[in-house]
């Protein structure tokens, strides 16, 4: 009878260990997904801000840039081009 109790305890502990590990794994996945969602929301906000800026610049200068050409200005890529490239990469991985 003692052996049965001991074996039962070992089995229960093993099951507990497996279930705990799975719960931890799922929790890590949940946190990772939440962080990804926050990053996507931030990228969307940044893109919206850049679009508003671009719209303002276009209305002030009466110049509408070609969005298909990621031109360099003063040897640096402007933030909008970086943002658009980042957004495209993120959407490819969804």
Backbone as JSON, one array per atom type, in Angstrom:
{
  "sequence": "XXXXXXXXXXXXXXXXXXXXXXXXXXXXXXXXXXXXXXXXXXXXXXXXXXXXXXXXXXXXXXXXXXXXXXXXXXXXXXXXXXXXXXXXXXXXXX",
  "N": [[0.83, -1.2, 0.0], [1.97, 1.25, 0.71], [3.76, 1.58, -1.35], [2.05, 1.98, -3.5], [0.93, 4.45, -2.83], [3.23, 6.01, -2.91], [3.98, 5.75, -5.64], [1.72, 6.92, -6.78], [1.97, 9.54, -5.78], [4.35, 10.28, -7.07], [3.53, 10.16, -9.76], [1.5, 12.13, -9.73], [3.05, 14.38, -9.09], [4.67, 14.47, -11.36], [2.76, 14.97, -13.35], [1.86, 17.46, -12.45], [4.22, 18.96, -12.8], [4.51, 18.89, -15.6], [2.13, 20.17, -16.42], [2.49, 22.67, -15.2], [4.76, 23.6, -16.58], [3.7, 23.84, -19.15], [1.74, 25.8, -18.74], [3.4, 27.96, -18.06], [4.76, 28.25, -20.49], [2.63, 28.98, -22.2], [1.9, 31.39, -21.0], [4.18, 32.94, -21.5], [3.96, 33.09, -24.28], [1.6, 34.56, -24.46], [2.36, 37.03, -23.35], [4.31, 37.75, -25.19], [2.73, 38.04, -27.51], [1.12, 40.18, -26.7], [3.05, 42.2, -26.49], [3.85, 42.33, -29.16], [1.48, 43.19, -30.33], [1.27, 45.75, -29.15], [3.54, 46.93, -30.3], [2.78, 46.91, -32.99], [0.57, 48.63, -32.89], [1.9, 50.96, -32.13], [3.52, 51.33, -34.38], [1.53, 51.81, -36.27], [0.47, 54.22, -35.26], [2.74, 55.84, -35.49], [3.06, 55.79, -38.26], [0.7, 57.06, -39.05], [1.14, 59.59, -37.93], [3.4, 60.37, -39.43], [2.25, 60.42, -41.96], [0.44, 62.51, -41.64], [2.25, 64.58, -41.21], [3.57, 64.55, -43.67], [1.45, 65.22, -45.33], [0.97, 67.81, -44.41], [3.42, 69.05, -45.11], [3.23, 68.74, -47.88], [1.01, 70.35, -48.43], [1.95, 72.85, -47.67], [4.23, 73.24, -49.26], [3.33, 72.68, -51.77], [4.22, 70.43, -53.09], [4.08, 67.15, -54.03], [5.32, 64.24, -52.95], [6.69, 61.32, -54.58], [5.65, 58.34, -53.47], [6.56, 55.85, -54.1], [9.22, 55.93, -54.51], [11.99, 55.7, -52.62], [13.67, 58.07, -51.9], [16.86, 59.53, -51.11], [17.64, 62.12, -48.91], [19.9, 64.59, -48.37], [21.74, 62.56, -47.95], [20.57, 60.89, -46.09], [18.06, 58.6, -45.25], [14.75, 59.55, -45.02], [12.57, 59.61, -42.16], [9.98, 58.69, -42.78], [10.29, 56.88, -44.89], [11.75, 54.85, -43.67], [9.88, 54.06, -41.78], [7.77, 53.17, -43.41], [9.02, 51.0, -44.67], [9.5, 49.38, -42.41], [6.87, 48.89, -41.6], [5.93, 47.43, -43.81], [7.51, 45.14, -43.56], [6.59, 44.14, -41.12], [3.9, 43.58, -41.72], [4.27, 41.55, -43.55], [5.01, 39.46, -41.93], [2.78, 38.82, -40.49]],
  "CA": [[0.0, 0.0, 0.0], [2.88, 2.39, 0.74], [4.34, 1.71, -2.69], [0.99, 2.55, -4.34], [0.86, 5.87, -2.48], [4.46, 6.62, -3.41], [3.86, 5.81, -7.1], [0.68, 7.92, -7.05], [2.58, 10.85, -5.52], [5.32, 10.55, -8.15], [2.74, 10.45, -10.96], [0.87, 13.44, -9.55], [4.09, 15.4, -9.18], [5.07, 14.53, -12.77], [1.68, 15.66, -14.06], [1.92, 18.86, -12.01], [5.39, 19.56, -13.44], [4.2, 19.05, -17.02], [1.09, 21.2, -16.55], [3.11, 23.96, -14.85], [5.63, 24.01, -17.69], [2.83, 24.25, -20.27], [1.15, 27.08, -18.34], [4.45, 28.97, -18.19], [4.99, 28.45, -21.93], [1.49, 29.74, -22.72], [1.99, 32.75, -20.45], [5.22, 33.63, -22.27], [3.39, 33.37, -25.6], [0.62, 35.63, -24.28], [3.11, 38.27, -23.17], [4.93, 38.05, -26.48], [1.68, 38.53, -28.4], [0.73, 41.52, -26.24], [4.13, 43.12, -26.89], [3.77, 42.48, -30.62], [0.31, 44.04, -30.59], [1.64, 47.12, -28.79], [4.47, 47.41, -31.32], [2.01, 47.18, -34.21], [-0.2, 49.85, -32.65], [2.84, 52.08, -32.16], [3.91, 51.53, -35.78], [0.39, 52.44, -36.93], [0.43, 55.62, -34.81], [3.88, 56.53, -36.1], [2.77, 55.95, -39.68], [-0.33, 58.09, -39.16], [1.82, 60.86, -37.65], [4.24, 60.7, -40.58], [1.37, 60.78, -43.06], [-0.06, 63.86, -41.36], [3.38, 65.49, -41.46], [3.77, 64.59, -45.11], [0.33, 65.98, -45.87], [1.21, 69.22, -44.08], [4.52, 69.51, -45.96], [2.73, 68.84, -49.26], [0.12, 71.5, -48.56], [2.74, 74.08, -47.52], [5.19, 73.4, -50.35], [2.67, 72.31, -53.03], [4.99, 69.34, -53.71], [3.6, 65.84, -53.6], [6.4, 63.29, -53.23], [6.37, 60.0, -55.1], [5.84, 57.41, -52.35], [7.18, 54.62, -54.58], [10.67, 56.13, -54.59], [12.58, 56.01, -51.31], [14.83, 58.9, -52.21], [17.68, 60.01, -50.02], [17.75, 63.57, -48.8], [21.13, 64.88, -47.62], [22.44, 61.32, -47.62], [19.86, 60.14, -45.07], [16.67, 58.25, -45.57], [13.83, 60.22, -44.12], [11.87, 58.71, -41.25], [8.81, 58.07, -43.39], [10.69, 55.71, -45.68], [12.1, 53.8, -42.71], [8.64, 53.6, -41.19], [7.04, 52.39, -44.41], [9.72, 49.72, -44.83], [9.24, 48.6, -41.2], [5.48, 48.45, -41.64], [5.82, 46.37, -44.81], [8.12, 43.94, -43.0], [5.7, 43.64, -40.06], [2.71, 43.0, -42.35], [4.66, 40.29, -44.2], [5.17, 38.43, -40.9], [1.5, 38.57, -39.8]],
  "C": [[0.87, 1.26, 0.0], [3.47, 2.64, -0.64], [3.31, 2.35, -3.62], [0.88, 4.05, -4.08], [2.08, 6.6, -3.03], [4.41, 6.79, -4.93], [2.83, 6.87, -7.49], [1.24, 9.33, -6.86], [3.55, 11.23, -6.64], [4.58, 10.91, -9.44], [2.08, 11.83, -10.87], [1.88, 14.57, -9.68], [4.55, 15.57, -10.63], [4.02, 15.28, -13.59], [1.69, 17.15, -13.72], [3.07, 19.59, -12.71], [5.11, 19.84, -14.92], [3.18, 20.17, -17.23], [1.67, 22.58, -16.23], [3.99, 24.48, -15.97], [4.8, 24.51, -18.86], [2.18, 25.6, -19.96], [2.17, 28.2, -18.49], [4.72, 29.29, -19.66], [3.87, 29.3, -22.55], [1.51, 31.19, -22.23], [3.05, 33.56, -21.2], [4.72, 33.99, -23.67], [2.4, 34.53, -25.52], [1.31, 36.98, -24.16], [3.74, 38.7, -24.48], [3.92, 38.62, -27.47], [1.22, 39.93, -28.0], [1.78, 42.55, -26.65], [4.09, 43.37, -28.39], [2.61, 43.39, -31.0], [0.61, 45.5, -30.27], [2.58, 47.71, -29.83], [3.75, 47.74, -32.63], [1.18, 48.45, -34.07], [0.7, 51.07, -32.71], [3.26, 52.38, -33.59], [2.78, 52.2, -36.55], [0.28, 53.92, -36.55], [1.55, 56.42, -35.46], [3.63, 56.78, -37.59], [1.74, 57.06, -39.89], [0.28, 59.48, -38.94], [2.65, 61.31, -38.84], [3.38, 61.09, -41.78], [0.8, 62.18, -42.87], [1.02, 64.9, -41.63], [3.59, 65.67, -42.96], [2.67, 65.4, -45.78], [0.51, 67.47, -45.62], [2.32, 69.78, -44.97], [4.04, 69.71, -47.4], [1.84, 70.06, -49.43], [0.89, 72.82, -48.46], [3.62, 74.31, -48.74], [4.58, 73.18, -51.73], [3.47, 71.28, -53.81], [4.44, 68.04, -53.15], [4.67, 64.82, -53.96], [5.86, 61.98, -53.8], [6.68, 58.99, -54.01], [6.52, 56.12, -52.78], [8.7, 54.72, -54.62], [11.18, 56.53, -53.21], [13.83, 56.84, -51.48], [15.57, 59.3, -50.95], [17.72, 61.52, -50.06], [18.93, 63.85, -47.88], [21.81, 63.6, -47.15], [21.75, 60.48, -46.56], [18.47, 59.79, -45.56], [15.79, 58.95, -44.55], [13.06, 59.19, -43.31], [10.68, 58.01, -41.86], [9.18, 56.82, -44.16], [11.05, 54.55, -44.76], [10.83, 53.19, -42.13], [7.85, 52.73, -42.16], [7.7, 51.03, -44.63], [9.46, 48.81, -43.64], [7.82, 48.04, -41.23], [5.29, 47.32, -42.64], [6.39, 45.06, -44.27], [7.21, 43.32, -41.95], [4.5, 42.96, -40.69], [3.05, 41.7, -43.06], [4.7, 39.15, -43.2], [3.87, 38.14, -40.15], [0.9, 37.27, -40.22]]
}
